[in-house]
Amino acid sequence: MCGFVGILDKRPVDALILKSMADTISHRGPDEEGQYIDKNVGLYHKRLAIIDLSTGHQPMISKNYVIVFNGEIYNYIELRDDLKRKGHVFQTSSDTEVILKMYEEYGLESISQLNGMFSFLIYDKVRETIVAARDHFGIKPMYFYKNCEYFLFASEIKALLKHPNVKAEVNEEGLNDYLTFQFSLENCTLFKNICKLSPGHYMVIDVKSHNYNLVKYWTPNFSVDRFHTEEYFTLELRRLIEDTIKIQLRSDVPLGTYLSGGLDSSLVTMIASKILPNQINTFSGAFNDGPEFNETEYIHEVVNACDAKAFEIFPSVNEFVELLPKLIYHLDEPVAGPGLFPQYMVSKLASENVKVVLGGQGGDEIFGGYARYVIAYLEQAIKGAILETTEEGEHIVSLRSILPNLPYIKRYLPMLKTFLNKETFEPMDKRYFSLIDRMEGSLDYYTDDFKSQYIRENTFDRFKVLFNNPNTHSYFNKMTHFDIFGSLPALLQVEDRMSMAVSIESRVPLLDRRIVDLMASIPPSMKFKGAEMKYILKRSVGDYLPPKILNRKDKMGFPVPLHLWAQNGARDFICDTLLSQRSKNRGIFDAKKIEKIITTQQPFSRQLWGMLSLEIWFNNFIDK
């Protein structure tokens, strides 16, 4: 796990600027650094050594190619063996050299053969191009800035902002996305002229002209496999999950797992402990503010079952107040919910003991683990029963079949009430847009001038393109596809930044392209039978889990007691942030209404969190 920056300039690259940009992300690679400059091309790398500690130095240079790489290629041993059979000779045992040799042998086709988390730049001196590539799910970050003079690349936005000619300005489209979802869609960011390279894409830039071509090299194919049985799919899924965890346990440094007590992290921990008995350390966090914020009884159930060495931390409101500005800085832009705070605290705990940690991120999106899927199908079942129609071509969930799984949404009654109070029986895209809307009425807390620039229809139009993109009629497939490529990248941004802030590597074994390809081919009626969340996953590998974990119906998701802290412990901090003179001069928030929400914020609501994060972001990056 590392960080890098790259410059393609019309003039010779300034080495001081290149190094200055790289120094802003030293936390990503504290073990060593290196640079490469060839006239108008400059690459700089900061390394966190995980595999081949002694010889995997970067930038890695061959006769015709130079690479800077961030991430891990989990199938690098198999790829290297294949390349050796083709006559390639290796100087190191690193996965970085495997990428270079793969590119030498297969060109751009090599990218789709990589199984891992990655972003990299390859300077191709033969073709006089730069290839920028990002993994299938966007686990590892890649940002770029372009004008008529230069192309800039970096693992984090703050490195781009260090360039003397790049100014931090607000991107109105990204801001509208954030107000709606608390993340920006696809390649958009909150910064004007700064973009993300989208997951599953690569870019080829001509060194002389700066013209570029953007290519999507992978997306799931939702052609349903009607031939195979449910038994076949469960066995194949089990094989893939066991294999992806096995190959992601490859490391030359100590490793452990994040353990929340939920199904996904528990599953990763249990399988990892079977592969490496008595070698797994678990890292967990909880809050002492009530049982609804504490999953330690489930954590201990897993720890006892796998005989792991457990480490726990209980973050406090004082730590939250002290750390939040720093964490928003590390994020580059505010995304997702307040879970980033405990994520950082657990990562920090892990960094004191190991250098690699495996987690369960992605399981909810791939296997259907969000309560909103049950809510969506409850309405679909009612709609189908009343109108005697179905938008999907088949009835995946009926009113009768959904009844046993309605307890899953007990904790989400506010979401259900809000959803059903809006226009019912609308098209699927409009209904799901309502379900993932994080606005929750918070627009009322903004000034009239600011609200006038928010055009909800524009954000919905951009959402529709992504939601309706997969070639499928299935509501379940459309929802999970959007979450994998719409909302999951925001969670992965948190995963990456909070682990990199303390210089450890975070791996997410459930996000394996092979697993997603298989899930895309399974009939939706098998994946989400009776609206049971993660039905096919539990059928496949449920026997690994203690019954108390397998049968849980009270999914938490690491909630933070922000509404309690707003009354006691964090109130002064929140007021000083949102009601400061600087904030008032900005003209975004209605000060009188802000005072009210601080005292009336509902449990698990994201209204106050969204505004607090946004104001801190303005302080960190726009105001400086």
XYZ file of C-alpha atoms in Angstrom:
624
model
C 0.000 0.000 0.000
C 1.523 3.249 -1.090
C 0.938 6.626 -2.672
C 2.192 8.352 -5.786
C 2.024 11.494 -7.867
C 2.655 12.032 -11.565
C 3.173 15.040 -13.806
C 2.927 15.221 -17.598
C 3.979 18.735 -18.563
C 4.502 20.635 -21.820
C 7.759 21.822 -20.243
C 10.457 19.963 -18.285
C 9.097 18.704 -14.973
C 10.087 20.767 -11.937
C 11.584 18.263 -9.473
C 10.863 20.488 -6.478
C 7.162 20.717 -7.333
C 6.971 16.954 -7.899
C 8.542 16.230 -4.502
C 6.426 18.857 -2.772
C 3.263 17.184 -4.082
C 4.470 13.765 -2.951
C 5.412 14.983 0.515
C 1.771 15.783 1.282
C 1.008 12.037 1.183
C 4.042 10.746 3.093
C 1.652 8.972 5.490
C 0.751 6.588 2.664
C 4.325 5.346 2.347
C 6.657 5.928 5.287
C 9.099 3.097 4.442
C 10.900 4.580 1.425
C 10.512 6.938 -1.539
C 11.796 7.419 -5.054
C 11.382 9.577 -8.136
C 11.787 9.335 -11.904
C 11.985 12.288 -14.289
C 12.342 12.112 -18.059
C 12.024 15.627 -19.480
C 8.280 16.353 -19.334
C 7.286 13.185 -17.437
C 7.737 12.937 -13.677
C 6.736 10.164 -11.258
C 7.182 10.067 -7.475
C 6.399 7.169 -5.148
C 5.954 6.798 -1.388
C 6.142 3.152 -0.307
C 4.559 1.124 2.468
C 6.392 -2.200 2.108
C 4.122 -5.260 2.359
C 5.472 -7.772 -0.197
C 9.151 -8.195 -1.147
C 10.417 -5.830 1.509
C 13.987 -5.689 0.203
C 13.732 -5.352 -3.596
C 10.302 -3.969 -4.509
C 11.489 -0.362 -4.838
C 9.538 2.184 -6.896
C 9.402 3.810 -9.356
C 10.278 0.466 -10.928
C 12.141 0.895 -14.187
C 12.666 -1.535 -17.036
C 14.184 -0.860 -20.435
C 11.001 0.559 -21.960
C 8.588 1.074 -19.068
C 8.378 2.830 -15.706
C 5.658 2.190 -13.110
C 4.389 3.683 -9.855
C 1.828 1.455 -8.189
C -0.455 1.583 -5.143
C -2.171 -1.577 -3.935
C -1.772 -5.343 -4.000
C -2.150 -7.887 -6.808
C -3.375 -11.029 -5.075
C -2.897 -13.411 -8.010
C 0.633 -12.170 -8.709
C 2.206 -15.578 -7.967
C 0.026 -17.333 -10.560
C 0.594 -14.545 -13.109
C 4.346 -14.614 -12.502
C 4.496 -18.387 -13.014
C 2.675 -17.993 -16.329
C 5.044 -15.229 -17.434
C 8.081 -17.336 -16.527
C 6.772 -20.083 -18.785
C 6.671 -17.487 -21.561
C 10.336 -16.675 -21.010
C 10.210 -13.627 -18.742
C 12.983 -13.264 -16.169
C 12.264 -11.539 -12.845
C 14.664 -9.466 -10.774
C 12.361 -9.179 -7.732
C 9.598 -11.155 -6.044
C 7.228 -8.150 -5.981
C 3.775 -7.829 -7.507
C 4.882 -4.490 -9.007
C 7.263 -6.239 -11.396
C 4.486 -8.652 -12.337
C 2.340 -5.702 -13.526
C 5.247 -4.428 -15.637
C 5.880 -7.831 -17.225
C 2.156 -8.363 -17.794
C 1.986 -5.038 -19.612
C 5.067 -5.957 -21.646
C 3.485 -9.282 -22.647
C -0.188 -8.380 -23.085
C -0.356 -4.583 -23.306
C -3.598 -2.998 -22.145
C -5.331 -6.386 -22.096
C -3.229 -7.223 -19.045
C -5.232 -4.887 -16.788
C -8.378 -7.022 -16.791
C -6.312 -10.067 -15.721
C -5.200 -8.459 -12.461
C -7.020 -9.621 -9.338
C -6.470 -7.099 -6.604
C -6.797 -3.540 -5.466
C -4.722 -1.166 -7.496
C -4.100 2.155 -9.095
C -0.978 2.714 -11.152
C 0.744 4.823 -13.790
C 2.886 3.203 -16.475
C 5.113 5.418 -18.608
C 5.447 3.592 -21.928
C 8.568 5.010 -23.576
C 8.048 2.976 -26.758
C 4.533 4.199 -27.517
C 5.155 7.556 -25.779
C 2.052 7.197 -23.663
C 1.089 7.151 -19.999
C -1.379 4.486 -18.876
C -3.421 5.285 -15.750
C -5.491 2.389 -14.375
C -7.750 1.747 -11.387
C -9.086 -1.530 -9.983
C -12.522 -2.961 -10.693
C -14.225 -1.441 -7.622
C -12.163 1.666 -6.919
C -10.604 0.264 -3.756
C -7.446 2.283 -4.389
C -7.769 5.977 -5.302
C -6.658 7.855 -8.404
C -7.332 11.568 -9.038
C -6.324 13.746 -11.937
C -6.294 17.383 -12.984
C -5.919 18.548 -16.599
C -5.460 21.871 -18.335
C -3.818 22.945 -21.578
C -0.326 22.789 -20.059
C -0.212 19.634 -17.971
C -1.814 16.466 -16.657
C -1.461 15.810 -12.924
C -2.139 12.536 -11.124
C -2.171 11.668 -7.426
C -3.385 9.135 -4.879
C -4.986 11.951 -2.879
C -6.472 15.298 -3.866
C -4.343 17.246 -1.383
C -1.272 16.328 -3.453
C -2.823 17.908 -6.565
C -3.664 21.046 -4.585
C 0.011 21.373 -3.672
C 0.831 22.193 -7.295
C 1.231 26.002 -7.443
C -1.178 26.358 -10.366
C -4.034 24.286 -8.953
C -6.580 26.218 -6.930
C -9.084 24.694 -4.502
C -12.516 25.730 -5.784
C -15.972 24.277 -5.213
C -17.490 22.089 -7.916
C -21.225 22.892 -7.877
C -22.213 19.562 -9.435
C -20.238 17.619 -6.843
C -21.692 19.763 -4.068
C -25.248 19.006 -5.224
C -24.387 15.301 -5.215
C -23.048 15.613 -1.684
C -26.159 17.392 -0.424
C -28.249 14.491 -1.754
C -26.145 11.392 -1.086
C -23.233 12.585 1.088
C -20.903 11.500 -1.724
C -20.300 12.536 -5.333
C -21.366 10.337 -8.243
C -18.922 8.492 -10.493
C -15.838 10.573 -11.502
C -17.072 13.766 -9.852
C -15.463 15.387 -6.774
C -16.222 18.439 -4.635
C -13.267 20.215 -6.261
C -13.630 22.078 -9.533
C -11.537 20.536 -12.364
C -10.389 17.600 -10.226
C -11.791 14.207 -11.217
C -11.597 10.608 -10.075
C -10.601 7.870 -12.467
C -13.722 5.716 -12.230
C -13.564 2.108 -10.996
C -12.943 -0.453 -13.722
C -11.419 2.134 -16.070
C -8.061 2.954 -17.564
C -6.846 6.013 -19.403
C -4.186 6.259 -22.110
C -2.574 9.684 -22.536
C -0.373 10.691 -25.445
C 2.790 12.255 -24.002
C 3.210 14.777 -26.825
C -0.344 15.964 -27.522
C -1.907 15.246 -24.089
C -4.902 13.752 -25.896
C -6.367 10.848 -23.968
C -8.709 7.896 -24.339
C -10.827 6.638 -21.428
C -11.794 2.946 -21.479
C -14.089 0.892 -19.238
C -12.374 -2.490 -19.096
C -14.853 -4.272 -16.808
C -18.436 -4.166 -15.604
C -20.661 -7.001 -14.304
C -22.741 -8.843 -16.901
C -26.265 -9.449 -15.614
C -27.101 -12.177 -18.117
C -28.925 -14.615 -15.863
C -27.725 -18.226 -15.755
C -30.938 -20.282 -15.857
C -29.109 -23.580 -16.341
C -27.401 -24.073 -12.978
C -29.150 -24.885 -9.715
C -29.090 -23.081 -6.390
C -26.890 -25.872 -5.059
C -24.311 -25.205 -7.789
C -24.254 -21.472 -7.090
C -23.821 -21.931 -3.335
C -20.915 -24.336 -3.814
C -19.206 -22.091 -6.374
C -19.664 -19.025 -4.178
C -18.185 -20.915 -1.237
C -15.166 -21.917 -3.318
C -14.543 -18.352 -4.461
C -14.923 -16.824 -0.988
C -12.514 -19.345 0.508
C -10.027 -18.730 -2.298
C -10.151 -14.932 -2.193
C -9.544 -14.887 1.564
C -6.709 -17.406 1.163
C -4.843 -15.382 -1.466
C -5.435 -12.126 0.407
C -3.683 -13.584 3.439
C -0.439 -13.443 1.440
C 1.853 -11.032 3.224
C 5.443 -10.641 4.368
C 4.327 -8.680 7.439
C 1.931 -9.405 10.374
C -1.816 -9.203 9.648
C -5.210 -9.247 11.365
C -8.904 -8.604 10.736
C -11.411 -5.875 11.465
C -14.235 -7.467 13.466
C -17.491 -5.581 13.992
C -19.748 -8.464 15.004
C -21.688 -8.279 11.741
C -21.958 -11.147 9.300
C -19.312 -10.045 6.760
C -16.407 -9.205 9.070
C -17.221 -12.274 11.182
C -17.115 -14.465 8.086
C -13.738 -13.089 6.967
C -12.351 -13.592 10.469
C -13.650 -17.158 10.826
C -12.331 -18.315 7.438
C -8.995 -16.551 7.937
C -8.583 -18.262 11.310
C -9.196 -21.652 9.659
C -6.482 -20.934 7.070
C -4.003 -19.499 9.592
C -4.832 -21.128 12.959
C -3.725 -19.186 16.049
C -2.255 -16.409 13.884
C -5.183 -14.002 13.525
C -5.523 -10.859 15.619
C -8.907 -9.110 15.615
C -9.484 -5.372 16.014
C -12.838 -3.983 17.111
C -14.481 -0.855 18.442
C -17.676 0.049 20.291
C -19.170 2.917 22.301
C -20.122 2.970 25.976
C -23.213 5.112 25.268
C -25.873 2.403 25.236
C -26.489 -1.110 23.876
C -27.505 0.232 20.462
C -23.911 1.414 20.007
C -22.161 -1.688 21.301
C -21.791 -5.023 19.508
C -19.188 -6.567 21.794
C -21.406 -9.541 22.676
C -21.311 -10.574 19.009
C -17.620 -9.736 18.688
C -16.803 -11.991 21.637
C -18.888 -14.769 20.111
C -16.608 -14.786 17.048
C -13.394 -14.327 19.020
C -14.217 -17.316 21.206
C -15.216 -19.440 18.212
C -11.939 -18.892 16.364
C -9.649 -18.513 19.392
C -8.226 -15.236 18.122
C -6.260 -12.649 20.032
C -8.684 -9.748 20.377
C -7.995 -6.027 20.656
C -10.811 -3.569 21.447
C -11.145 0.180 21.725
C -13.973 2.396 23.017
C -13.658 5.840 21.388
C -14.822 8.871 23.374
C -16.565 12.120 22.518
C -13.391 14.055 23.440
C -11.420 12.082 20.849
C -14.160 12.773 18.298
C -13.926 16.523 18.892
C -10.145 16.466 18.743
C -9.808 14.299 15.641
C -12.687 15.191 13.295
C -10.971 18.127 11.495
C -7.908 15.942 10.927
C -10.034 13.080 9.593
C -11.898 15.301 7.124
C -8.485 16.532 5.945
C -7.359 12.948 5.376
C -10.552 12.197 3.433
C -9.930 15.112 1.013
C -13.689 15.554 0.742
C -16.496 14.590 3.129
C -18.104 11.274 2.202
C -20.323 8.700 3.904
C -21.294 8.792 7.578
C -19.739 9.323 11.005
C -18.454 5.746 10.991
C -15.189 7.133 9.666
C -14.320 8.163 13.251
C -14.470 4.669 14.816
C -12.916 3.294 11.609
C -9.904 5.515 12.211
C -9.699 4.607 15.892
C -9.779 0.875 15.161
C -7.205 1.323 12.363
C -4.942 3.184 14.766
C -5.281 0.357 17.268
C -4.443 -2.152 14.552
C -1.395 -0.162 13.411
C 0.169 -0.669 16.830
C 0.133 -4.436 16.300
C 0.033 -5.369 12.591
C 0.612 -3.877 9.155
C -2.207 -5.535 7.151
C -5.886 -5.860 8.143
C -8.691 -7.713 6.317
C -12.297 -6.515 6.593
C -15.805 -7.284 5.349
C -16.422 -4.158 3.273
C -18.547 -4.759 0.155
C -20.620 -7.642 1.485
C -23.786 -5.560 1.879
C -23.615 -4.279 -1.686
C -22.739 -7.586 -3.349
C -25.053 -9.908 -1.423
C -27.954 -7.585 -0.589
C -27.421 -6.708 3.054
C -29.124 -3.334 3.405
C -32.522 -2.955 5.058
C -33.519 -0.556 2.284
C -33.671 -3.535 -0.114
C -36.348 -5.100 2.091
C -38.223 -1.785 2.265
C -38.027 -1.415 -1.514
C -39.437 -4.900 -2.067
C -42.137 -4.443 0.548
C -43.496 -1.629 -1.586
C -42.973 -3.678 -4.772
C -44.918 -6.572 -3.253
C -47.799 -4.292 -2.269
C -47.744 -2.637 -5.687
C -47.748 -5.981 -7.499
C -50.539 -7.370 -5.330
C -52.789 -4.349 -5.853
C -52.106 -3.681 -9.531
C -51.508 -7.349 -10.444
C -48.398 -6.364 -12.372
C -44.627 -6.603 -12.035
C -41.942 -4.372 -13.496
C -39.358 -7.157 -13.343
C -41.037 -9.742 -15.510
C -41.359 -12.141 -12.564
C -42.478 -11.874 -8.959
C -39.245 -12.137 -6.986
C -40.896 -11.286 -3.670
C -44.534 -11.674 -2.697
C -46.337 -10.280 0.318
C -46.519 -13.755 1.822
C -42.832 -14.536 1.288
C -41.592 -11.223 2.673
C -43.404 -11.446 6.029
C -40.750 -13.535 7.891
C -38.063 -11.010 6.955
C -39.825 -7.797 7.972
C -38.107 -7.812 11.424
C -34.929 -6.835 9.582
C -36.347 -3.330 9.149
C -37.446 -2.860 12.773
C -34.518 -0.506 13.410
C -35.314 1.399 10.217
C -38.879 2.500 10.886
C -38.032 6.209 10.358
C -36.714 5.339 6.886
C -39.826 3.282 6.164
C -42.176 6.053 7.312
C -40.379 8.686 5.242
C -40.316 6.418 2.195
C -43.991 5.510 2.337
C -45.010 9.125 2.952
C -43.606 10.079 -0.430
C -45.245 9.319 -3.757
C -45.781 5.576 -3.853
C -45.736 3.221 -6.839
C -43.428 5.463 -8.897
C -40.848 3.907 -11.292
C -38.034 1.973 -9.639
C -35.348 4.590 -10.245
C -37.390 7.327 -8.603
C -38.247 5.152 -5.621
C -34.679 4.036 -4.997
C -33.499 7.615 -5.333
C -35.853 8.397 -2.439
C -34.479 5.515 -0.385
C -30.839 6.575 -0.630
C -31.533 10.305 -0.313
C -29.562 11.560 2.705
C -31.153 14.991 2.585
C -33.732 13.990 5.220
C -35.235 17.473 5.054
C -31.904 19.115 5.891
C -32.276 21.589 3.014
C -34.501 23.524 5.410
C -31.362 24.347 7.410
C -29.672 26.114 4.499
C -30.127 29.751 3.504
C -32.516 30.677 0.709
C -29.661 31.920 -1.477
C -27.804 28.656 -1.125
C -30.918 26.549 -1.698
C -31.573 28.367 -4.966
C -28.511 26.783 -6.581
C -29.532 23.246 -5.592
C -31.377 21.637 -8.504
C -32.531 18.221 -7.386
C -33.685 17.210 -10.860
C -30.129 17.502 -12.224
C -28.802 15.154 -9.558
C -31.652 12.711 -10.198
C -30.897 12.732 -13.938
C -27.278 11.786 -13.237
C -28.389 9.128 -10.755
C -30.746 7.591 -13.329
C -27.946 7.048 -15.812
C -26.025 4.910 -13.337
C -29.056 3.184 -11.806
C -30.531 2.131 -15.150
C -27.186 1.296 -16.730
C -27.053 -2.490 -16.211
C -28.884 -4.568 -18.797
C -31.406 -6.041 -16.393
C -35.054 -5.642 -15.423
C -34.362 -6.803 -11.875
C -34.898 -4.211 -9.150
C -32.469 -6.114 -6.913
C -29.766 -6.073 -9.586
C -30.279 -2.376 -10.284
C -30.073 -1.499 -6.588
C -26.968 -3.554 -5.870
C -25.272 -2.369 -9.070
C -25.841 1.253 -8.078
C -24.537 0.597 -4.589
C -21.399 -1.153 -5.875
C -20.510 1.657 -8.277
C -22.327 4.586 -6.672
C -22.173 4.469 -2.894
C -19.534 1.795 -2.211
C -16.643 3.925 -3.596
C -17.388 6.451 -0.825
C -17.103 3.731 1.825
C -13.904 2.498 0.195
C -12.555 6.041 0.302
C -13.086 6.003 4.067
C -11.496 2.535 4.264
C -8.447 3.676 2.324
C -7.896 7.051 4.007
C -8.446 5.961 7.602
C -6.013 3.051 7.214
C -3.487 5.088 5.243
C -3.662 7.871 7.851
C -1.965 5.427 10.241
C 0.147 3.725 7.537
C -1.459 0.281 7.438
C -2.914 -1.704 4.554
C -6.638 -2.489 4.565
C -7.816 -5.388 2.393
C -11.400 -6.184 1.396
C -11.478 -9.838 0.245
C -15.207 -9.971 -0.549
C -14.592 -7.439 -3.327
C -13.274 -9.964 -5.796
C -14.311 -9.559 -9.424
C -14.936 -13.317 -9.697
C -17.470 -13.163 -6.854
C -19.317 -10.202 -8.387
C -19.379 -11.856 -11.822
C -20.893 -14.972 -10.275
C -23.461 -12.998 -8.282
C -24.476 -11.075 -11.403
C -25.290 -14.363 -13.154
C -27.456 -15.820 -10.364
C -31.246 -15.402 -10.778
C -32.430 -12.608 -8.450
C -35.074 -14.905 -6.985
C -32.244 -17.088 -5.632
C -30.120 -14.207 -4.345
C -32.913 -12.469 -2.451
C -35.392 -15.264 -1.759
C -38.348 -13.941 0.201
C -36.466 -10.644 0.693
C -34.050 -12.355 3.077
C -30.920 -10.252 3.233
C -27.783 -12.116 2.080
C -29.781 -15.287 1.510
C -27.338 -16.903 -0.949
C -24.298 -15.929 1.136
C -25.756 -17.524 4.256
C -26.696 -20.659 2.320
C -23.158 -20.862 0.972
C -20.891 -20.215 3.964
C -23.216 -19.839 6.929
C -21.803 -22.959 8.588
C -18.582 -21.042 9.278
C -20.451 -18.683 11.595
C -21.660 -19.048 15.177
C -25.498 -19.327 15.142
C -25.815 -16.080 17.094
C -24.110 -14.224 14.232
C -25.814 -16.110 11.404
C -29.319 -15.494 12.756
C -28.937 -11.804 13.652
C -31.746 -9.499 12.588
C -30.526 -6.332 14.313
C -27.899 -5.051 11.895
C -26.084 -2.010 13.361
C -23.365 -0.808 10.973
C -21.122 0.824 13.611
C -23.490 3.682 14.594
C -21.998 6.731 16.326
C -23.987 8.397 19.173
C -23.674 11.839 17.586
C -27.147 12.940 18.721
C -26.126 12.244 22.326
C -22.741 13.910 21.957
C -24.400 16.980 20.452
C -26.065 17.497 23.829
C -23.114 16.621 25.991
C -19.428 16.730 25.140
C -19.461 17.893 21.521
C -22.020 20.706 21.725
C -19.470 23.521 22.018
C -17.415 22.092 19.159
C -20.464 21.777 16.893
C -21.675 25.286 17.748
C -18.216 26.783 17.285
C -18.029 25.132 13.859
C -21.498 25.690 12.420
C -22.299 29.000 14.136
C -18.898 30.668 13.764
C -18.619 34.040 12.086
C -16.735 32.396 9.252
C -19.599 29.965 8.700
C -22.183 32.762 8.831
C -20.217 34.824 6.317
C -20.170 31.862 3.941
C -23.964 32.110 3.719
C -24.699 28.379 3.484
C -26.420 27.564 6.783
C -29.379 29.269 8.421
C -27.900 29.987 11.858
C -31.202 30.074 13.739
C -32.313 26.723 12.391
C -28.890 25.197 13.022
C -29.236 26.040 16.712
C -32.476 24.058 16.734
C -31.168 20.907 15.053
C -28.273 20.649 17.490
C -30.778 20.070 20.280
C -33.337 18.026 18.319
C -31.164 15.720 16.165
C -32.728 12.254 15.934
C -30.793 9.023 16.596
C -28.908 7.708 13.547
C -29.877 10.731 11.437
C -27.206 12.042 9.080
C -28.467 15.637 8.862
C -26.201 17.211 11.466
C -23.280 15.037 10.418
C -23.571 16.116 6.778
C -23.548 19.827 7.622
C -20.757 19.534 10.184
C -18.519 17.635 7.748
C -19.193 20.097 4.958
C -18.296 23.114 7.082
C -15.063 21.491 8.279
C -14.204 20.691 4.656
C -14.647 24.349 3.713
C -12.395 25.307 6.622
C -9.698 22.801 5.661
C -9.562 23.213 1.907
C -11.438 26.232 0.584
C -10.682 28.765 3.359
C -7.252 27.280 4.159
